[in-house]
Structures are given as C-alpha cells and as structure tokens.
PDB file of C-alpha atoms in Angstrom:
ATOM      1  CA  MET C 186       1.940  46.686  -1.230  1.00 79.00           C
ATOM      2  CA  ILE C 187       5.486  45.742  -2.209  1.00 91.00           C
ATOM      3  CA  THR C 188       7.217  48.255  -4.480  1.00 96.00           C
ATOM      4  CA  ARG C 189       8.840  47.378  -7.775  1.00 96.00           C
ATOM      5  CA  SER C 190      12.325  48.140  -6.417  1.00 96.00           C
ATOM      6  CA  SER C 191      11.705  46.039  -3.302  1.00 96.00           C
ATOM      7  CA  ALA C 192      10.568  43.101  -5.417  1.00 96.00           C
ATOM      8  CA  LEU C 193      13.762  43.361  -7.519  1.00 97.00           C
ATOM      9  CA  HIS C 194      15.911  43.510  -4.433  1.00 96.00           C
ATOM     10  CA  LEU C 195      14.230  40.373  -3.088  1.00 96.00           C
ATOM     11  CA  LYS C 196      15.048  38.538  -6.295  1.00 97.00           C
ATOM     12  CA  LEU C 197      18.618  39.711  -6.114  1.00 97.00           C
ATOM     13  CA  ALA C 198      18.954  38.718  -2.458  1.00 96.00           C
ATOM     14  CA  LEU C 199      18.103  35.140  -3.440  1.00 97.00           C
ATOM     15  CA  ALA C 200      20.722  35.191  -6.184  1.00 97.00           C
ATOM     16  CA  ALA C 201      23.392  36.916  -4.135  1.00 96.00           C
ATOM     17  CA  PRO C 202      25.114  34.133  -2.086  1.00 98.00           C
ATOM     18  CA  PRO C 203      27.361  32.870  -4.919  1.00 98.00           C
ATOM     19  CA  LEU C 204      28.382  36.440  -5.763  1.00 97.00           C
ATOM     20  CA  ASN C 205      29.095  37.243  -2.130  1.00 96.00           C
ATOM     21  CA  ALA C 206      31.172  34.064  -1.840  1.00 97.00           C
ATOM     22  CA  ALA C 207      33.184  34.994  -4.930  1.00 97.00           C
ATOM     23  CA  MET C 208      33.905  38.481  -3.538  1.00 96.00           C
ATOM     24  CA  ALA C 209      35.015  37.036  -0.225  1.00 95.00           C
ATOM     25  CA  GLU C 210      37.361  34.651  -2.016  1.00 96.00           C
ATOM     26  CA  LEU C 211      38.707  37.500  -4.118  1.00 96.00           C
ATOM     27  CA  TRP C 212      39.676  39.547  -1.022  1.00 96.00           C
ATOM     28  CA  ARG C 213      41.377  36.703   0.906  1.00 95.00           C
ATOM     29  CA  PRO C 214      44.810  37.882   2.185  1.00 95.00           C
ATOM     30  CA  ASP C 215      47.084  35.321   0.511  1.00 94.00           C
ATOM     31  CA  GLY C 216      48.240  36.486  -2.902  1.00 94.00           C
ATOM     32  CA  LEU C 217      46.086  39.617  -2.595  1.00 96.00           C
ATOM     33  CA  THR C 218      48.624  42.113  -3.877  1.00 96.00           C
ATOM     34  CA  GLU C 219      48.910  40.502  -7.311  1.00 95.00           C
ATOM     35  CA  ARG C 220      45.177  39.706  -7.363  1.00 96.00           C
ATOM     36  CA  TYR C 221      44.278  43.325  -6.578  1.00 96.00           C
ATOM     37  CA  GLY C 222      46.240  44.472  -9.632  1.00 96.00           C
ATOM     38  CA  ARG C 223      44.211  42.061 -11.776  1.00 96.00           C
ATOM     39  CA  TYR C 224      41.056  43.365 -10.143  1.00 96.00           C
ATOM     40  CA  LEU C 225      41.911  46.963 -11.059  1.00 97.00           C
ATOM     41  CA  ARG C 226      42.681  46.065 -14.677  1.00 96.00           C
ATOM     42  CA  THR C 227      39.491  44.052 -15.040  1.00 96.00           C
ATOM     43  CA  MET C 228      37.297  46.640 -13.397  1.00 96.00           C
ATOM     44  CA  HIS C 229      38.646  49.253 -15.746  1.00 97.00           C
ATOM     45  CA  GLU C 230      37.534  47.017 -18.649  1.00 97.00           C
ATOM     46  CA  VAL C 231      34.060  46.936 -17.136  1.00 97.00           C
ATOM     47  CA  ILE C 232      33.701  50.514 -15.927  1.00 96.00           C
ATOM     48  CA  ARG C 233      35.023  52.208 -19.036  1.00 96.00           C
ATOM     49  CA  ALA C 234      31.920  50.891 -20.789  1.00 97.00           C
ATOM     50  CA  SER C 235      29.517  52.522 -18.306  1.00 96.00           C
ATOM     51  CA  VAL C 236      29.230  56.023 -19.727  1.00 97.00           C
ATOM     52  CA  PRO C 237      29.160  54.944 -23.421  1.00 98.00           C
ATOM     53  CA  LEU C 238      26.489  52.385 -22.524  1.00 98.00           C
ATOM     54  CA  MET C 239      24.293  54.979 -20.816  1.00 98.00           C
ATOM     55  CA  GLU C 240      24.865  57.432 -23.676  1.00 98.00           C
ATOM     56  CA  LEU C 241      23.628  54.757 -26.095  1.00 99.00           C
ATOM     57  CA  ALA C 242      20.552  54.270 -23.904  1.00 99.00           C
ATOM     58  CA  VAL C 243      19.821  58.033 -23.943  1.00 99.00           C
ATOM     59  CA  ARG C 244      20.037  58.039 -27.743  1.00 99.00           C
ATOM     60  CA  ARG C 245      17.571  55.156 -27.874  1.00 99.00           C
ATOM     61  CA  CYS C 246      15.233  57.012 -25.527  1.00 99.00           C
ATOM     62  CA  THR C 247      15.411  60.050 -27.809  1.00 98.00           C
ATOM     63  CA  ALA C 248      14.633  57.848 -30.841  1.00 98.00           C
ATOM     64  CA  LEU C 249      11.630  56.358 -29.052  1.00 98.00           C
ATOM     65  CA  GLY C 250      10.305  59.884 -28.410  1.00 97.00           C
ATOM     66  CA  PRO C 251       7.298  61.127 -26.496  1.00 96.00           C
ATOM     67  CA  ALA C 252       5.103  58.239 -27.679  1.00 97.00           C
ATOM     68  CA  ASP C 253       6.984  56.058 -25.164  1.00 98.00           C
ATOM     69  CA  PRO C 254       6.051  57.172 -21.616  1.00 98.00           C
ATOM     70  CA  VAL C 255       9.166  55.542 -20.148  1.00 99.00           C
ATOM     71  CA  ALA C 256      11.719  57.094 -22.525  1.00 98.00           C
ATOM     72  CA  GLY C 257      11.609  60.670 -21.303  1.00 98.00           C
ATOM     73  CA  PRO C 258      12.041  60.186 -17.576  1.00 98.00           C
ATOM     74  CA  LEU C 259      14.494  57.353 -18.152  1.00 98.00           C
ATOM     75  CA  ALA C 260      16.673  59.601 -20.332  1.00 98.00           C
ATOM     76  CA  ASP C 261      16.565  62.340 -17.645  1.00 97.00           C
ATOM     77  CA  TYR C 262      17.777  59.874 -15.041  1.00 97.00           C
ATOM     78  CA  LEU C 263      20.500  58.484 -17.249  1.00 98.00           C
ATOM     79  CA  ALA C 264      21.717  61.965 -18.190  1.00 97.00           C
ATOM     80  CA  ARG C 265      22.240  62.752 -14.527  1.00 94.00           C
ATOM     81  CA  HIS C 266      23.848  59.417 -13.831  1.00 94.00           C
ATOM     82  CA  ILE C 267      26.249  59.825 -16.766  1.00 96.00           C
ATOM     83  CA  GLU C 268      27.711  62.908 -15.131  1.00 94.00           C
ATOM     84  CA  GLU C 269      27.935  61.098 -11.793  1.00 91.00           C
ATOM     85  CA  GLU C 270      29.880  58.241 -13.362  1.00 92.00           C
ATOM     86  CA  ARG C 271      32.063  60.176 -15.783  1.00 93.00           C
ATOM     87  CA  GLY C 272      35.788  59.747 -15.112  1.00 92.00           C
ATOM     88  CA  HIS C 273      35.491  56.734 -12.811  1.00 93.00           C
ATOM     89  CA  ASP C 274      37.512  54.686 -15.287  1.00 94.00           C
ATOM     90  CA  ASP C 275      40.326  57.214 -14.814  1.00 94.00           C
ATOM     91  CA  TRP C 276      40.233  56.565 -11.068  1.00 96.00           C
ATOM     92  CA  LEU C 277      41.104  52.956 -11.782  1.00 96.00           C
ATOM     93  CA  LEU C 278      44.071  53.928 -13.943  1.00 96.00           C
ATOM     94  CA  ALA C 279      45.303  56.233 -11.138  1.00 97.00           C
ATOM     95  CA  ASP C 280      44.934  53.324  -8.685  1.00 97.00           C
ATOM     96  CA  LEU C 281      47.039  51.145 -10.948  1.00 97.00           C
ATOM     97  CA  ALA C 282      49.768  53.801 -11.099  1.00 97.00           C
ATOM     98  CA  ALA C 283      49.728  54.268  -7.330  1.00 97.00           C
ATOM     99  CA  ALA C 284      50.095  50.488  -6.951  1.00 97.00           C
ATOM    100  CA  GLY C 285      53.218  50.580  -9.121  1.00 96.00           C
ATOM    101  CA  LEU C 286      51.513  48.994 -12.079  1.00 96.00           C
ATOM    102  CA  ASP C 287      51.230  50.063 -15.725  1.00 93.00           C
ATOM    103  CA  PRO C 288      48.168  52.353 -15.994  1.00 93.00           C
ATOM    104  CA  HIS C 289      48.137  51.932 -19.783  1.00 90.00           C
ATOM    105  CA  GLY C 290      47.986  48.125 -19.701  1.00 88.00           C
ATOM    106  CA  PRO C 291      44.162  47.829 -19.765  1.00 88.00           C
ATOM    107  CA  LEU C 292      43.998  50.002 -22.903  1.00 89.00           C
ATOM    108  CA  ARG C 293      46.396  47.819 -24.895  1.00 91.00           C
ATOM    109  CA  GLN C 294      44.611  44.468 -24.580  1.00 91.00           C
ATOM    110  CA  GLN C 295      41.277  43.129 -25.728  1.00 94.00           C
ATOM    111  CA  PRO C 296      39.002  42.542 -22.712  1.00 96.00           C
ATOM    112  CA  PRO C 297      38.417  38.828 -22.169  1.00 96.00           C
ATOM    113  CA  PRO C 298      35.167  37.036 -22.960  1.00 97.00           C
ATOM    114  CA  VAL C 299      34.173  36.960 -19.277  1.00 97.00           C
ATOM    115  CA  VAL C 300      34.059  40.804 -19.296  1.00 98.00           C
ATOM    116  CA  ALA C 301      32.130  40.892 -22.562  1.00 98.00           C
ATOM    117  CA  ARG C 302      29.632  38.406 -21.080  1.00 98.00           C
ATOM    118  CA  LEU C 303      28.977  40.829 -18.255  1.00 98.00           C
ATOM    119  CA  VAL C 304      28.679  44.056 -20.247  1.00 98.00           C
ATOM    120  CA  GLY C 305      27.792  42.973 -23.770  1.00 98.00           C
ATOM    121  CA  PRO C 306      24.197  41.831 -23.291  1.00 98.00           C
ATOM    122  CA  GLN C 307      23.287  45.326 -22.102  1.00 98.00           C
ATOM    123  CA  TYR C 308      24.169  46.781 -25.518  1.00 98.00           C
ATOM    124  CA  TYR C 309      21.937  44.157 -27.168  1.00 99.00           C
ATOM    125  CA  TRP C 310      18.974  44.729 -24.908  1.00 99.00           C
ATOM    126  CA  VAL C 311      19.238  48.546 -25.102  1.00 99.00           C
ATOM    127  CA  GLU C 312      19.422  48.380 -28.913  1.00 98.00           C
ATOM    128  CA  HIS C 313      16.993  45.555 -29.623  1.00 98.00           C
ATOM    129  CA  PHE C 314      14.455  45.648 -26.767  1.00 98.00           C
ATOM    130  CA  HIS C 315      14.236  48.730 -24.594  1.00 99.00           C
ATOM    131  CA  PRO C 316      16.834  50.916 -22.846  1.00 99.00           C
ATOM    132  CA  VAL C 317      15.056  50.453 -19.520  1.00 99.00           C
ATOM    133  CA  SER C 318      16.713  47.033 -19.409  1.00 99.00           C
ATOM    134  CA  LEU C 319      19.948  48.804 -18.418  1.00 99.00           C
ATOM    135  CA  LEU C 320      18.455  49.654 -15.030  1.00 98.00           C
ATOM    136  CA  GLY C 321      18.812  46.008 -13.935  1.00 98.00           C
ATOM    137  CA  TYR C 322      22.562  46.143 -14.658  1.00 98.00           C
ATOM    138  CA  ILE C 323      22.992  49.448 -12.887  1.00 97.00           C
ATOM    139  CA  THR C 324      21.038  48.202  -9.881  1.00 96.00           C
ATOM    140  CA  VAL C 325      23.414  45.282  -9.383  1.00 96.00           C
ATOM    141  CA  LEU C 326      26.524  47.467  -9.695  1.00 93.00           C
ATOM    142  CA  GLU C 327      25.207  50.099  -7.309  1.00 90.00           C
ATOM    143  CA  ASN C 328      23.922  47.562  -4.756  1.00 90.00           C
ATOM    144  CA  ASN C 329      27.265  45.829  -4.517  1.00 88.00           C
ATOM    145  CA  ALA C 330      29.305  48.828  -3.483  1.00 83.00           C
ATOM    146  CA  PRO C 331      32.472  48.168  -1.441  1.00 86.00           C
ATOM    147  CA  ALA C 332      32.049  48.191   2.332  1.00 87.00           C
ATOM    148  CA  PRO C 333      33.303  51.410   3.984  1.00 88.00           C
ATOM    149  CA  TRP C 334      36.109  49.516   5.754  1.00 92.00           C
ATOM    150  CA  LEU C 335      37.320  47.570   2.720  1.00 93.00           C
ATOM    151  CA  ALA C 336      39.919  50.065   1.403  1.00 93.00           C
ATOM    152  CA  GLU C 337      41.678  50.272   4.758  1.00 94.00           C
ATOM    153  CA  ARG C 338      41.708  46.493   5.092  1.00 95.00           C
ATOM    154  CA  LEU C 339      43.043  45.948   1.586  1.00 96.00           C
ATOM    155  CA  ALA C 340      45.798  48.485   2.206  1.00 96.00           C
ATOM    156  CA  ALA C 341      46.849  46.664   5.414  1.00 96.00           C
ATOM    157  CA  ASP C 342      46.712  43.197   3.720  1.00 97.00           C
ATOM    158  CA  THR C 343      48.673  44.252   0.588  1.00 96.00           C
ATOM    159  CA  GLY C 344      51.069  46.881   1.963  1.00 96.00           C
ATOM    160  CA  LEU C 345      50.162  49.123  -0.960  1.00 97.00           C
ATOM    161  CA  PRO C 346      49.701  52.858  -0.364  1.00 96.00           C
ATOM    162  CA  GLY C 347      46.282  54.283   0.367  1.00 94.00           C
ATOM    163  CA  ALA C 348      46.340  56.087  -2.971  1.00 96.00           C
ATOM    164  CA  ALA C 349      45.933  52.703  -4.675  1.00 97.00           C
ATOM    165  CA  PHE C 350      42.445  52.280  -3.199  1.00 96.00           C
ATOM    166  CA  GLN C 351      40.722  55.502  -4.212  1.00 93.00           C
ATOM    167  CA  THR C 352      38.145  53.840  -6.436  1.00 94.00           C
ATOM    168  CA  VAL C 353      37.136  51.436  -3.659  1.00 94.00           C
ATOM    169  CA  SER C 354      36.955  54.328  -1.177  1.00 91.00           C
ATOM    170  CA  HIS C 355      34.927  56.597  -3.400  1.00 87.00           C
ATOM    171  CA  HIS C 356      32.392  53.967  -4.433  1.00 80.00           C
ATOM    172  CA  ALA C 357      31.843  52.957  -0.804  1.00 77.00           C
ATOM    173  CA  VAL C 358      30.456  56.419  -0.232  1.00 71.00           C
ATOM    174  CA  LEU C 359      28.865  57.354  -3.572  1.00 62.00           C
ATOM    175  CA  ASP C 360      27.010  54.172  -4.500  1.00 51.00           C
ATOM    176  CA  THR C 361      24.749  54.211  -1.440  1.00 57.00           C
ATOM    177  CA  GLY C 362      23.125  57.413  -2.594  1.00 56.00           C
ATOM    178  CA  HIS C 363      23.008  56.288  -6.172  1.00 63.00           C
ATOM    179  CA  SER C 364      21.209  53.092  -5.194  1.00 78.00           C
ATOM    180  CA  ALA C 365      18.513  55.006  -3.288  1.00 83.00           C
ATOM    181  CA  GLU C 366      17.877  57.289  -6.290  1.00 89.00           C
ATOM    182  CA  LEU C 367      17.694  54.340  -8.648  1.00 94.00           C
ATOM    183  CA  GLY C 368      15.132  52.635  -6.413  1.00 93.00           C
ATOM    184  CA  ARG C 369      12.917  55.742  -6.638  1.00 94.00           C
ATOM    185  CA  ILE C 370      13.247  55.799 -10.440  1.00 96.00           C
ATOM    186  CA  LEU C 371      12.286  52.145 -10.712  1.00 97.00           C
ATOM    187  CA  ASP C 372       9.184  52.748  -8.607  1.00 97.00           C
ATOM    188  CA  GLU C 373       8.116  55.859 -10.499  1.00 97.00           C
ATOM    189  CA  LEU C 374       8.591  54.810 -14.109  1.00 98.00           C
ATOM    190  CA  PRO C 375       5.353  53.631 -15.820  1.00 98.00           C
ATOM    191  CA  LEU C 376       6.743  50.234 -16.802  1.00 98.00           C
ATOM    192  CA  ASP C 377       4.604  47.587 -18.422  1.00 98.00           C
ATOM    193  CA  GLN C 378       5.024  43.920 -17.445  1.00 97.00           C
ATOM    194  CA  ALA C 379       7.447  43.148 -20.254  1.00 98.00           C
ATOM    195  CA  GLN C 380       9.670  46.071 -19.273  1.00 98.00           C
ATOM    196  CA  GLU C 381       9.591  45.170 -15.593  1.00 98.00           C
ATOM    197  CA  THR C 382      10.572  41.611 -16.522  1.00 98.00           C
ATOM    198  CA  ALA C 383      13.403  42.916 -18.723  1.00 99.00           C
ATOM    199  CA  VAL C 384      14.881  44.839 -15.794  1.00 99.00           C
ATOM    200  CA  ALA C 385      14.787  41.751 -13.618  1.00 98.00           C
ATOM    201  CA  VAL C 386      16.352  39.526 -16.357  1.00 99.00           C
ATOM    202  CA  SER C 387      19.107  42.072 -16.877  1.00 99.00           C
ATOM    203  CA  ALA C 388      19.779  42.246 -13.153  1.00 98.00           C
ATOM    204  CA  LEU C 389      19.864  38.468 -12.627  1.00 98.00           C
ATOM    205  CA  HIS C 390      22.112  37.995 -15.664  1.00 99.00           C
ATOM    206  CA  THR C 391      24.451  40.634 -14.243  1.00 99.00           C
ATOM    207  CA  VAL C 392      24.650  38.795 -10.923  1.00 98.00           C
ATOM    208  CA  ASP C 393      25.466  35.528 -12.721  1.00 98.00           C
ATOM    209  CA  ALA C 394      28.075  37.090 -15.035  1.00 98.00           C
ATOM    210  CA  ALA C 395      29.662  39.063 -12.176  1.00 98.00           C
ATOM    211  CA  THR C 396      29.888  35.907 -10.117  1.00 98.00           C
ATOM    212  CA  GLU C 397      31.794  34.208 -12.933  1.00 98.00           C
ATOM    213  CA  LEU C 398      34.037  37.209 -13.357  1.00 98.00           C
ATOM    214  CA  PHE C 399      35.014  37.511  -9.690  1.00 97.00           C
ATOM    215  CA  THR C 400      35.394  33.760  -9.290  1.00 97.00           C
ATOM    216  CA  ARG C 401      37.906  33.732 -12.143  1.00 96.00           C
ATOM    217  CA  LEU C 402      39.731  36.709 -10.676  1.00 96.00           C
ATOM    218  CA  ALA C 403      39.888  35.003  -7.285  1.00 96.00           C
ATOM    219  CA  ARG C 404      41.180  31.682  -8.606  1.00 91.00           C
ATOM    220  CA  GLN C 405      43.440  32.415 -11.533  1.00 74.00           C
ATOM    221  CA  ASP C 406      45.153  35.041 -13.649  1.00 49.00           C
ATOM    222  CA  SER C 407      42.403  36.598 -15.727  1.00 42.00           C
ATOM    223  CA  ARG C 408      44.918  37.068 -18.568  1.00 47.00           C
ATOM    224  CA  THR C 409      44.486  33.358 -19.303  1.00 41.00           C
ATOM    225  CA  GLU C 410      40.890  34.178 -20.294  1.00 45.00           C
ATOM    226  CA  ARG C 411      42.022  36.476 -23.159  1.00 46.00           C
ATOM    227  CA  THR C 412      40.862  35.710 -26.646  1.00 46.00           C
ATOM    228  CA  PRO C 413      43.749  33.722 -28.149  1.00 45.00           C
ATOM    229  CA  ASP C 414      45.816  35.184 -30.962  1.00 43.00           C
ATOM    230  CA  PRO C 415      44.764  33.914 -34.419  1.00 46.00           C
TER     231      PRO C 415
END
C-alpha cells in the first residue's frame, strides 16, 4: 500500500521538471555573481516568513483544541521545526555581508508580488481552512534542498568567498533529515480526505509559485518586480 507521503512525492515528481529547469538556469555561470546576490535577497524575503508562519499555525492548532485529532500532533511537530528553522534568515544576511553586499537591503524594501504569491497563500489556508495545509509548503522547501556540491561550485563560478555560501551549505545537510521526519509526520497524522487534498494543493501551488520566482531570478533583476511607488 502506498503511503500518504509517497503519494505526495509522486505528485511533486510530475510537477518538478519546470522547477528543476528554472533552478538550472538560475545557477548558470554567466552573470552568476550578480544573480547570486539577488537570490540571497529574495530568499531572505521568503525564509524570514517561515518561523512566523509556523507560529501562526501552532496558534491555530491551539485554538482548534483536543476536539481536532490532527491539531495536537501537528502543533508538536511544528514547535520542533520552529526551533530547527529559527535564525536561518540571519544566515542569509551574513551571506550577503560576506559577498560584499548590503545585509540590510532586504529589510528596507517591500518584497515583490512574486514572493507574496509563494508565501501568502499559506497564511490564508492556515487561517481560513486548516493549519495542516502548511505541510505541503514545507514539503516542497525541504525536498528541494541544495545539492551537497553546490556551494563549492558556486564559489568557484563566482569567485566569492566560501563564507558567502553558508546557507546553501547548511541546508544541503539539514534538509535531508527534515524531509524524512516530515514524511513520517504526514503518514502518521489522522488526516481526512479534505485535509490530505489541502496538503497536496498547497504543495503543488508552492512548486508553481517557486518555479515562477526562480525563473524571474534567472532571467531578470527581481527588483523590477517590486510594487511600484504610488
């Protein structure tokens, strides 16, 4: 019998080729130094939402209470994962500084619509459907960890110091274990059909939105996607 996590991974495998192509284009050597700086700024805009988003989901689980059989174990998992993810946005700021870029830049500008399209639906689904939806988003992020060799290759292609690639290096190691734990949680939670579908919808939307995000990063300056001044 196929497990719930395996079924989700099969769906994601079918959706993955455009995302994989966008990532390959992002890491092409020509123009990579400037593009890597944009990548760091954009990923900070994404990752700085991770802990607040999970904290919101925990509060929703608490509000649902013991009458919801999913809420308790989901909150326990998220509480652990919050501590695992805490401070990762600071890694990205340190990478920016090591690359000779302004580490305060991402905090001074409104994230563009393409970032909000990736992260924003999770807030809606957590608040207005069920916090278990967030597991689809987390699954995609954890399953697309950098390859172990990527940081070294990026350093060689850009000429930037190794200290500018700490986030890539750390996630290449950490996300493998996180993904395995998440798979176990997905299989153990007593999800009903609507909740299982919500996780899949969240995951597939995340793949689609991440593909758009990385395609834009690969092909143009993401600053052109900022919300225009009134």
